mmCIF file of C-alpha atoms in Angstrom:
data_model
loop_
_atom_site.group_PDB
_atom_site.id
_atom_site.type_symbol
_atom_site.label_atom_id
_atom_site.label_comp_id
_atom_site.label_asym_id
_atom_site.label_seq_id
_atom_site.Cartn_x
_atom_site.Cartn_y
_atom_site.Cartn_z
ATOM 1 C CA MET A 1 72.766 -80.695 -18.682
ATOM 2 C CA THR A 2 76.858 -80.161 -19.478
ATOM 3 C CA ALA A 3 79.029 -77.382 -18.378
ATOM 4 C CA GLY A 4 79.661 -76.404 -21.997
ATOM 5 C CA SER A 5 75.371 -76.186 -22.902
ATOM 6 C CA SER A 6 74.853 -73.478 -20.087
ATOM 7 C CA PRO A 7 76.317 -70.338 -21.957
ATOM 8 C CA SER A 8 75.128 -71.033 -24.359
ATOM 9 C CA THR A 9 70.855 -71.970 -22.268
ATOM 10 C CA ALA A 10 71.414 -68.513 -20.226
ATOM 11 C CA GLY A 11 72.655 -65.991 -22.980
ATOM 12 C CA SER A 12 69.202 -67.448 -25.334
ATOM 13 C CA SER A 13 67.632 -65.745 -22.529
ATOM 14 C CA PHE A 14 68.642 -62.184 -23.958
ATOM 15 C CA THR A 15 70.108 -63.104 -27.045
ATOM 16 C CA ALA A 16 69.843 -65.678 -29.798
ATOM 17 C CA ALA A 17 72.653 -67.334 -30.927
ATOM 18 C CA ASP A 18 72.720 -64.831 -34.248
ATOM 19 C CA GLY A 19 72.847 -61.605 -32.566
ATOM 20 C CA SER A 20 69.230 -60.417 -32.068
ATOM 21 C CA ALA A 21 66.761 -59.955 -29.457
ATOM 22 C CA SER A 22 65.412 -63.591 -28.230
ATOM 23 C CA PRO A 23 61.978 -63.542 -27.790
ATOM 24 C CA THR A 24 61.843 -62.786 -24.497
ATOM 25 C CA ALA A 25 62.965 -59.131 -24.994
ATOM 26 C CA THR A 26 60.907 -58.914 -27.881
ATOM 27 C CA LEU A 27 57.343 -60.034 -26.019
ATOM 28 C CA ALA A 28 58.782 -58.052 -23.240
ATOM 29 C CA ARG A 29 59.229 -54.543 -25.567
ATOM 30 C CA PRO A 30 55.669 -54.069 -26.438
ATOM 31 C CA LEU A 31 54.496 -54.957 -22.468
ATOM 32 C CA ALA A 32 57.005 -52.299 -21.628
ATOM 33 C CA GLU A 33 55.864 -49.557 -24.164
ATOM 34 C CA ASP A 34 52.057 -50.568 -23.385
ATOM 35 C CA LEU A 35 52.839 -50.715 -19.969
ATOM 36 C CA SER A 36 54.727 -46.312 -20.709
ATOM 37 C CA ALA A 37 51.527 -45.500 -22.987
ATOM 38 C CA SER A 38 48.927 -46.444 -20.196
ATOM 39 C CA ARG A 39 50.632 -44.573 -17.281
ATOM 40 C CA ARG A 40 50.656 -41.556 -20.248
ATOM 41 C CA ARG A 41 47.303 -41.199 -20.120
ATOM 42 C CA ARG A 42 47.243 -41.928 -16.728
ATOM 43 C CA VAL A 43 48.653 -38.299 -16.193
ATOM 44 C CA SER A 44 46.959 -36.867 -19.853
ATOM 45 C CA ARG A 45 43.611 -37.411 -18.192
ATOM 46 C CA ARG A 46 44.853 -36.998 -14.202
ATOM 47 C CA ALA A 47 45.565 -33.253 -15.433
ATOM 48 C CA ALA A 48 43.070 -32.482 -17.839
ATOM 49 C CA LEU A 49 41.002 -33.311 -15.163
ATOM 50 C CA ILE A 50 42.682 -31.109 -12.785
ATOM 51 C CA ALA A 51 42.585 -28.248 -15.548
ATOM 52 C CA LEU A 52 38.554 -28.819 -15.606
ATOM 53 C CA LEU A 53 38.346 -28.590 -12.388
ATOM 54 C CA VAL A 54 40.136 -25.418 -12.790
ATOM 55 C CA VAL A 55 37.847 -24.175 -15.902
ATOM 56 C CA LEU A 56 34.630 -24.669 -13.583
ATOM 57 C CA LEU A 57 36.160 -22.954 -10.172
ATOM 58 C CA CYS A 58 37.258 -19.751 -12.865
ATOM 59 C CA LEU A 59 33.115 -20.126 -14.061
ATOM 60 C CA VAL A 60 31.193 -20.682 -11.193
ATOM 61 C CA PHE A 61 33.500 -17.014 -9.270
ATOM 62 C CA ALA A 62 31.912 -15.739 -12.645
ATOM 63 C CA LEU A 63 28.464 -16.617 -11.763
ATOM 64 C CA THR A 64 28.801 -15.564 -8.172
ATOM 65 C CA LEU A 65 29.606 -11.550 -9.188
ATOM 66 C CA MET A 66 27.254 -11.445 -11.767
ATOM 67 C CA LEU A 67 24.251 -13.232 -10.058
ATOM 68 C CA GLY A 68 22.212 -11.878 -7.106
ATOM 69 C CA GLN A 69 19.365 -10.277 -6.408
ATOM 70 C CA SER A 70 20.205 -7.938 -9.586
ATOM 71 C CA PHE A 71 21.846 -8.984 -12.485
ATOM 72 C CA VAL A 72 25.905 -7.530 -13.280
ATOM 73 C CA PRO A 73 26.259 -8.293 -17.229
ATOM 74 C CA PRO A 74 30.066 -9.130 -17.198
ATOM 75 C CA GLY A 75 31.540 -5.784 -18.726
ATOM 76 C CA ASP A 76 30.335 -3.838 -15.845
ATOM 77 C CA VAL A 77 31.691 -6.616 -13.004
ATOM 78 C CA TRP A 78 35.018 -6.526 -15.183
ATOM 79 C CA ARG A 79 35.196 -2.888 -15.057
ATOM 80 C CA VAL A 80 34.112 -2.899 -11.227
ATOM 81 C CA LEU A 81 37.956 -5.868 -11.512
ATOM 82 C CA LEU A 82 39.697 -3.113 -12.859
ATOM 83 C CA GLY A 83 39.497 -1.016 -10.369
ATOM 84 C CA ASP A 84 37.113 1.411 -12.551
ATOM 85 C CA ASP A 85 34.431 3.572 -10.553
ATOM 86 C CA VAL A 86 30.485 1.545 -11.939
ATOM 87 C CA PRO A 87 27.472 3.644 -10.523
ATOM 88 C CA GLY A 88 25.758 0.972 -9.677
ATOM 89 C CA VAL A 89 27.844 -2.096 -9.254
ATOM 90 C CA SER A 90 31.450 -0.748 -7.627
ATOM 91 C CA PHE A 91 29.476 -1.064 -3.861
ATOM 92 C CA THR A 92 27.590 -4.067 -4.884
ATOM 93 C CA VAL A 93 30.111 -6.254 -7.031
ATOM 94 C CA GLY A 94 33.394 -4.452 -5.667
ATOM 95 C CA ARG A 95 32.213 -4.556 -1.568
ATOM 96 C CA LEU A 96 29.828 -7.057 -1.481
ATOM 97 C CA ARG A 97 30.477 -9.839 -3.842
ATOM 98 C CA LEU A 98 33.395 -10.102 -4.791
ATOM 99 C CA PRO A 99 34.576 -9.853 -0.783
ATOM 100 C CA ARG A 100 32.230 -12.460 -0.550
ATOM 101 C CA ALA A 101 33.789 -14.904 -3.280
ATOM 102 C CA VAL A 102 36.656 -13.976 -2.541
ATOM 103 C CA LEU A 103 36.746 -15.762 1.286
ATOM 104 C CA SER A 104 35.148 -18.560 0.272
ATOM 105 C CA VAL A 105 37.404 -20.046 -2.461
ATOM 106 C CA LEU A 106 40.228 -19.488 -0.344
ATOM 107 C CA ALA A 107 38.095 -20.846 2.366
ATOM 108 C CA GLY A 108 37.416 -23.977 0.526
ATOM 109 C CA CYS A 109 41.100 -24.613 -1.103
ATOM 110 C CA SER A 110 42.770 -24.474 2.530
ATOM 111 C CA PHE A 111 39.859 -27.060 3.940
ATOM 112 C CA GLY A 112 40.186 -29.004 0.904
ATOM 113 C CA PHE A 113 43.990 -29.114 1.407
ATOM 114 C CA GLY A 114 44.232 -29.899 5.523
ATOM 115 C CA GLY A 115 41.674 -31.914 4.457
ATOM 116 C CA ALA A 116 43.547 -34.060 1.719
ATOM 117 C CA ALA A 117 46.873 -34.404 4.111
ATOM 118 C CA TYR A 118 45.398 -35.525 6.980
ATOM 119 C CA GLN A 119 43.269 -38.247 5.122
ATOM 120 C CA THR A 120 46.217 -38.845 3.400
ATOM 121 C CA LEU A 121 48.711 -39.101 5.771
ATOM 122 C CA LEU A 122 46.739 -41.620 8.471
ATOM 123 C CA ARG A 123 45.634 -42.755 5.844
ATOM 124 C CA ASN A 124 41.985 -42.899 6.807
ATOM 125 C CA PRO A 125 38.805 -40.425 5.736
ATOM 126 C CA LEU A 126 37.703 -40.342 8.688
ATOM 127 C CA ALA A 127 40.555 -38.937 9.357
ATOM 128 C CA SER A 128 39.806 -35.085 9.144
ATOM 129 C CA PRO A 129 40.451 -31.512 10.376
ATOM 130 C CA ASP A 130 36.905 -31.442 11.629
ATOM 131 C CA ILE A 131 36.493 -35.114 12.757
ATOM 132 C CA ILE A 132 39.351 -35.706 15.449
ATOM 133 C CA GLY A 133 39.245 -32.652 16.726
ATOM 134 C CA ILE A 134 40.868 -29.921 15.842
ATOM 135 C CA SER A 135 38.989 -26.843 14.259
ATOM 136 C CA TYR A 136 36.458 -27.124 17.462
ATOM 137 C CA GLY A 137 40.035 -26.599 18.576
ATOM 138 C CA ALA A 138 39.360 -22.663 17.458
ATOM 139 C CA SER A 139 36.152 -22.440 18.051
ATOM 140 C CA ALA A 140 37.011 -23.378 21.640
ATOM 141 C CA ALA A 141 38.697 -21.392 21.705
ATOM 142 C CA ALA A 142 36.636 -18.303 19.872
ATOM 143 C CA VAL A 143 33.710 -18.581 21.943
ATOM 144 C CA VAL A 144 35.976 -18.257 24.983
ATOM 145 C CA GLY A 145 37.474 -15.844 23.276
ATOM 146 C CA ILE A 146 33.838 -13.868 22.776
ATOM 147 C CA VAL A 147 31.854 -14.661 25.260
ATOM 148 C CA PHE A 148 33.775 -14.046 29.261
ATOM 149 C CA PHE A 149 36.891 -12.047 27.569
ATOM 150 C CA SER A 150 34.154 -10.299 25.282
ATOM 151 C CA LEU A 151 36.856 -10.485 21.945
ATOM 152 C CA GLY A 152 35.908 -9.569 18.807
ATOM 153 C CA GLY A 153 37.172 -9.494 15.043
ATOM 154 C CA ALA A 154 41.191 -10.217 14.234
ATOM 155 C CA ALA A 155 42.238 -10.936 18.299
ATOM 156 C CA VAL A 156 39.065 -13.891 18.427
ATOM 157 C CA SER A 157 40.387 -14.988 14.418
ATOM 158 C CA THR A 158 44.384 -14.559 16.793
ATOM 159 C CA VAL A 159 43.422 -16.676 19.609
ATOM 160 C CA ALA A 160 41.644 -19.896 17.130
ATOM 161 C CA ILE A 161 44.913 -20.168 14.823
ATOM 162 C CA GLY A 162 47.653 -19.907 18.053
ATOM 163 C CA VAL A 163 44.377 -22.629 19.882
ATOM 164 C CA SER A 164 44.123 -24.540 17.166
ATOM 165 C CA LEU A 165 47.751 -25.545 16.164
ATOM 166 C CA GLY A 166 47.548 -26.368 19.831
ATOM 167 C CA VAL A 167 45.499 -28.935 19.564
ATOM 168 C CA ALA A 168 46.604 -30.255 17.131
ATOM 169 C CA LEU A 169 49.983 -30.760 19.117
ATOM 170 C CA LEU A 170 48.109 -31.970 22.021
ATOM 171 C CA ILE A 171 46.329 -34.387 20.004
ATOM 172 C CA TYR A 172 49.662 -35.680 18.380
ATOM 173 C CA LEU A 173 51.091 -36.019 21.722
ATOM 174 C CA LEU A 174 48.484 -37.972 23.134
ATOM 175 C CA SER A 175 48.621 -40.749 20.419
ATOM 176 C CA TYR A 176 52.030 -40.855 19.799
ATOM 177 C CA ARG A 177 53.462 -44.413 21.327
ATOM 178 C CA GLY A 178 56.927 -44.914 19.240
ATOM 179 C CA GLY A 179 55.000 -43.733 16.616
ATOM 180 C CA ALA A 180 51.837 -41.604 15.521
ATOM 181 C CA SER A 181 49.076 -44.444 15.781
ATOM 182 C CA GLY A 182 46.244 -43.192 12.280
ATOM 183 C CA THR A 183 43.254 -44.807 14.118
ATOM 184 C CA ARG A 184 45.215 -44.158 17.885
ATOM 185 C CA LEU A 185 45.286 -40.567 16.027
ATOM 186 C CA ILE A 186 42.377 -40.661 15.242
ATOM 187 C CA LEU A 187 40.349 -42.263 18.228
ATOM 188 C CA VAL A 188 42.364 -39.825 20.288
ATOM 189 C CA GLY A 189 41.153 -36.912 18.047
ATOM 190 C CA ILE A 190 36.948 -37.739 18.056
ATOM 191 C CA GLY A 191 37.622 -37.377 22.603
ATOM 192 C CA VAL A 192 39.888 -34.184 22.668
ATOM 193 C CA ALA A 193 37.259 -32.915 20.008
ATOM 194 C CA ALA A 194 34.019 -34.353 22.802
ATOM 195 C CA LEU A 195 35.883 -32.605 25.878
ATOM 196 C CA LEU A 196 36.167 -28.652 23.635
ATOM 197 C CA GLU A 197 32.427 -29.328 22.300
ATOM 198 C CA SER A 198 31.263 -29.694 26.508
ATOM 199 C CA VAL A 199 33.572 -26.280 26.607
ATOM 200 C CA ILE A 200 31.495 -24.603 23.297
ATOM 201 C CA ALA A 201 28.410 -25.942 25.248
ATOM 202 C CA TYR A 202 29.074 -24.814 28.570
ATOM 203 C CA SER A 203 30.572 -20.836 27.368
ATOM 204 C CA LEU A 204 27.896 -20.392 25.315
ATOM 205 C CA SER A 205 24.951 -21.421 28.276
ATOM 206 C CA GLU A 206 26.632 -17.843 29.717
ATOM 207 C CA ALA A 207 26.882 -16.025 27.519
ATOM 208 C CA GLY A 208 25.038 -13.487 27.932
ATOM 209 C CA GLU A 209 22.412 -12.270 24.595
ATOM 210 C CA TRP A 210 24.847 -10.106 22.498
ATOM 211 C CA ASN A 211 27.509 -12.571 22.630
ATOM 212 C CA MET A 212 25.166 -15.669 22.214
ATOM 213 C CA GLN A 213 24.995 -13.920 18.896
ATOM 214 C CA GLU A 214 27.415 -12.725 18.138
ATOM 215 C CA ALA A 215 29.147 -16.452 19.160
ATOM 216 C CA MET A 216 26.667 -18.683 17.176
ATOM 217 C CA ARG A 217 27.150 -16.471 14.372
ATOM 218 C CA TRP A 218 30.340 -17.530 13.656
ATOM 219 C CA LEU A 219 30.217 -20.896 15.406
ATOM 220 C CA ALA A 220 27.495 -21.687 11.908
ATOM 221 C CA GLY A 221 30.375 -21.171 9.616
ATOM 222 C CA SER A 222 29.936 -17.322 7.344
ATOM 223 C CA VAL A 223 31.142 -16.101 4.852
ATOM 224 C CA ASN A 224 28.479 -12.996 5.618
ATOM 225 C CA GLY A 225 30.046 -9.863 6.081
ATOM 226 C CA ALA A 226 33.341 -10.618 4.952
ATOM 227 C CA SER A 227 36.220 -7.968 4.799
ATOM 228 C CA TRP A 228 39.834 -7.940 3.144
ATOM 229 C CA GLY A 229 40.603 -7.608 6.442
ATOM 230 C CA ARG A 230 39.552 -11.101 7.678
ATOM 231 C CA ILE A 231 40.322 -12.265 3.555
ATOM 232 C CA MET A 232 44.228 -11.292 3.907
ATOM 233 C CA PRO A 233 45.363 -14.004 7.126
ATOM 234 C CA VAL A 234 44.167 -16.805 4.560
ATOM 235 C CA LEU A 235 44.973 -14.787 1.906
ATOM 236 C CA TYR A 236 48.620 -15.302 3.249
ATOM 237 C CA ALA A 237 49.361 -18.520 4.414
ATOM 238 C CA LEU A 238 47.559 -19.993 1.791
ATOM 239 C CA PRO A 239 50.277 -20.107 -0.290
ATOM 240 C CA VAL A 240 53.181 -20.644 2.226
ATOM 241 C CA PHE A 241 51.379 -23.836 3.891
ATOM 242 C CA GLY A 242 50.151 -25.192 -0.025
ATOM 243 C CA ALA A 243 54.003 -25.014 -0.669
ATOM 244 C CA VAL A 244 55.078 -26.756 2.318
ATOM 245 C CA LEU A 245 52.412 -29.877 1.522
ATOM 246 C CA LEU A 246 52.603 -29.831 -2.125
ATOM 247 C CA SER A 247 56.402 -30.156 -1.917
ATOM 248 C CA ARG A 248 55.746 -33.005 0.293
ATOM 249 C CA SER A 249 52.844 -34.040 -1.795
ATOM 250 C CA ARG A 250 55.765 -37.364 -2.896
ATOM 251 C CA ASP A 251 56.329 -38.804 0.102
ATOM 252 C CA LEU A 252 52.769 -38.411 1.645
ATOM 253 C CA GLU A 253 52.098 -40.965 -1.540
ATOM 254 C CA ALA A 254 54.906 -42.774 0.336
ATOM 255 C CA LEU A 255 53.249 -42.953 3.727
ATOM 256 C CA ARG A 256 49.357 -44.086 2.321
ATOM 257 C CA MET A 257 51.599 -47.242 1.654
ATOM 258 C CA GLY A 258 52.620 -47.596 5.608
ATOM 259 C CA ASP A 259 55.719 -46.315 8.188
ATOM 260 C CA ASP A 260 57.972 -49.175 6.756
ATOM 261 C CA ALA A 261 57.426 -48.998 2.708
ATOM 262 C CA ALA A 262 57.986 -45.499 2.578
ATOM 263 C CA ALA A 263 61.495 -45.300 4.787
ATOM 264 C CA ALA A 264 62.547 -48.084 2.432
ATOM 265 C CA LEU A 265 61.565 -45.368 -0.088
ATOM 266 C CA GLY A 266 63.612 -43.646 1.660
ATOM 267 C CA VAL A 267 61.681 -40.375 3.236
ATOM 268 C CA ARG A 268 61.546 -39.797 6.435
ATOM 269 C CA VAL A 269 58.631 -40.570 8.252
ATOM 270 C CA ALA A 270 59.080 -39.053 11.964
ATOM 271 C CA PRO A 271 60.109 -34.972 10.380
ATOM 272 C CA THR A 272 57.978 -35.644 7.195
ATOM 273 C CA ARG A 273 54.795 -36.198 9.282
ATOM 274 C CA VAL A 274 55.438 -33.473 11.760
ATOM 275 C CA THR A 275 56.348 -31.120 8.528
ATOM 276 C CA VAL A 276 52.114 -32.130 7.317
ATOM 277 C CA LEU A 277 50.662 -32.254 10.805
ATOM 278 C CA ILE A 278 51.923 -29.370 11.130
ATOM 279 C CA ALA A 279 51.137 -26.846 7.223
ATOM 280 C CA ALA A 280 48.142 -28.613 6.981
ATOM 281 C CA THR A 281 46.481 -27.508 11.214
ATOM 282 C CA GLY A 282 48.207 -23.446 9.947
ATOM 283 C CA LEU A 283 45.593 -23.770 7.021
ATOM 284 C CA VAL A 284 42.989 -24.990 9.052
ATOM 285 C CA ALA A 285 43.385 -23.241 11.517
ATOM 286 C CA PHE A 286 43.692 -19.749 9.119
ATOM 287 C CA ALA A 287 40.677 -20.558 7.287
ATOM 288 C CA THR A 288 38.825 -21.679 10.143
ATOM 289 C CA ALA A 289 39.708 -17.993 11.673
ATOM 290 C CA ALA A 290 39.023 -15.677 9.131
ATOM 291 C CA ALA A 291 35.074 -17.318 8.101
ATOM 292 C CA GLY A 292 34.239 -19.757 10.515
ATOM 293 C CA PRO A 293 33.963 -24.003 10.967
ATOM 294 C CA ILE A 294 33.078 -24.147 8.266
ATOM 295 C CA SER A 295 31.441 -28.439 8.894
ATOM 296 C CA PHE A 296 32.748 -30.901 6.497
ATOM 297 C CA VAL A 297 34.826 -29.040 3.868
ATOM 298 C CA ALA A 298 37.524 -30.920 5.283
ATOM 299 C CA PHE A 299 35.949 -33.648 4.673
ATOM 300 C CA LEU A 300 34.175 -33.642 1.414
ATOM 301 C CA ALA A 301 36.561 -32.770 -0.560
ATOM 302 C CA GLY A 302 39.537 -35.800 -0.685
ATOM 303 C CA PRO A 303 37.178 -38.472 -1.189
ATOM 304 C CA LEU A 304 35.155 -36.019 -3.942
ATOM 305 C CA ALA A 305 38.304 -35.272 -5.567
ATOM 306 C CA ALA A 306 39.662 -38.862 -5.715
ATOM 307 C CA ARG A 307 36.395 -40.036 -7.555
ATOM 308 C CA ILE A 308 37.323 -37.770 -10.107
ATOM 309 C CA VAL A 309 40.721 -37.717 -10.906
ATOM 310 C CA GLY A 310 41.247 -41.226 -9.192
ATOM 311 C CA ARG A 311 42.962 -42.751 -6.847
ATOM 312 C CA ASN A 312 47.133 -42.598 -8.562
ATOM 313 C CA GLY A 313 48.373 -38.912 -7.747
ATOM 314 C CA SER A 314 48.364 -37.423 -4.914
ATOM 315 C CA LEU A 315 44.344 -35.615 -3.669
ATOM 316 C CA LEU A 316 46.105 -32.395 -2.293
ATOM 317 C CA LEU A 317 45.298 -29.789 -4.697
ATOM 318 C CA PRO A 318 42.166 -31.725 -7.333
ATOM 319 C CA ALA A 319 41.120 -31.642 -3.267
ATOM 320 C CA ALA A 320 42.007 -27.914 -2.896
ATOM 321 C CA LEU A 321 39.487 -27.662 -5.729
ATOM 322 C CA VAL A 322 36.897 -29.416 -5.331
ATOM 323 C CA GLY A 323 36.696 -27.640 -1.047
ATOM 324 C CA ALA A 324 36.755 -24.121 -3.433
ATOM 325 C CA LEU A 325 33.947 -25.415 -5.671
ATOM 326 C CA LEU A 326 32.283 -26.714 -2.526
ATOM 327 C CA VAL A 327 32.640 -23.471 0.391
ATOM 328 C CA LEU A 328 31.748 -21.183 -3.496
ATOM 329 C CA VAL A 329 28.665 -22.782 -4.827
ATOM 330 C CA ALA A 330 26.720 -23.919 -1.202
ATOM 331 C CA ASP A 331 27.539 -20.502 0.676
ATOM 332 C CA TYR A 332 25.075 -19.129 -3.352
ATOM 333 C CA CYS A 333 22.665 -21.621 -2.592
ATOM 334 C CA GLY A 334 22.747 -20.761 0.676
ATOM 335 C CA GLN A 335 21.730 -16.788 -0.432
ATOM 336 C CA PHE A 336 19.448 -17.393 -3.302
ATOM 337 C CA LEU A 337 18.017 -20.783 -3.711
ATOM 338 C CA LEU A 338 16.349 -21.372 -0.653
ATOM 339 C CA PRO A 339 13.310 -20.229 1.297
ATOM 340 C CA SER A 340 15.594 -18.767 3.808
ATOM 341 C CA ARG A 341 18.720 -17.675 3.958
ATOM 342 C CA TYR A 342 21.568 -19.782 5.599
ATOM 343 C CA PRO A 343 24.524 -19.173 6.023
ATOM 344 C CA VAL A 344 27.883 -21.771 3.841
ATOM 345 C CA GLY A 345 28.287 -24.068 6.860
ATOM 346 C CA VAL A 346 24.933 -24.793 7.748
ATOM 347 C CA ILE A 347 24.063 -25.919 3.333
ATOM 348 C CA THR A 348 27.745 -27.804 3.977
ATOM 349 C CA GLY A 349 27.118 -29.957 6.877
ATOM 350 C CA ALA A 350 23.728 -31.237 4.958
ATOM 351 C CA LEU A 351 25.282 -33.312 2.733
ATOM 352 C CA GLY A 352 28.556 -33.703 4.814
ATOM 353 C CA ALA A 353 25.853 -35.575 7.932
ATOM 354 C CA PRO A 354 25.428 -38.123 5.445
ATOM 355 C CA TYR A 355 27.979 -38.885 3.809
ATOM 356 C CA LEU A 356 29.760 -39.300 7.048
ATOM 357 C CA ILE A 357 26.717 -42.698 8.703
ATOM 358 C CA TYR A 358 27.424 -43.480 4.600
ATOM 359 C CA LEU A 359 31.489 -43.704 5.581
ATOM 360 C CA ILE A 360 30.974 -45.001 8.426
ATOM 361 C CA VAL A 361 28.781 -47.864 7.393
ATOM 362 C CA ARG A 362 31.105 -48.193 4.411
ATOM 363 C CA SER A 363 34.285 -48.627 7.493
ATOM 364 C CA ASN A 364 32.618 -51.025 9.769
ATOM 365 C CA ARG A 365 32.033 -53.899 7.008
ATOM 366 C CA GLY A 366 34.720 -53.475 5.040
ATOM 367 C CA GLY A 367 38.199 -51.204 7.045
ATOM 368 C CA GLY A 368 38.401 -48.148 7.228
ATOM 369 C CA THR A 369 41.763 -47.195 5.306
ATOM 370 C CA TRP A 370 41.011 -44.573 2.154
#
């Protein structure tokens, strides 16, 4: 190649001799347009599926207010929601069904948010708060408070929240070796969960008859007897911690590629990890304090959301919606669709245990990253 031919050769990759676009540029433009159109379709499809989840949640919520041992017409339900006194309906809907449905939605959203945040942060579907010991911290604190100190109501909830946050910090510190490895944190969490489970078993063995019943009702995970007093703390916590998690959603997605890749993209890895862990633990702690440790909702919501909306993009909001749907549907099934009445945690546990076995088998065969 001569020195004089070099500029024209180099220029031919961009423009032809007459100044028009070269064949390479002509081919690249449709490819870029196709990629852009494909991305817009994915975003539109994802938005449509999330909107569908919202509509479905609203529909199920309305049905739980109308259907039960007796049917309440939609018009009467609407009047009660507006504050009217409807004889024979205000008590059934306003005092029984409405608080129960609201608590189900709030607790399900909180568990879904928290579970998806943990699973995304640690890149492992087994990294759920009810698998790695976070929920066990609240459970152990509540049972000890009920059995040995005769606590109840708000006192049990406060202790459960505080100890749950403390257990999360302990797990993080025990697993920290120049960074919190996802696998190491999961293994430490499982060990801490086993220790806390032994505390629960010992406390129950020492419990009197009345305290035993109270503790077992709490451990089962239930929205029975829902009241606005139980609802308000989680109602305040969900927007605060949920907003924190959503504000970190892009950083979370970057962390899915690994700490080094996230740092190269400008993510402050350590502060982001701590912030997400605190916010996710706070959501799970407040939900557990309000409704007990409803089994496997945090574990199931993220993977189910991924199957519904796809894995491209953050799963936090879809997982929150799926979690709310899980708790609402499971609670209704436990009340009315089975021969006996069961707490919602029993139904979600029956759904989640087979999936956990399947996931462990699949992880052993092909690796455990999510």
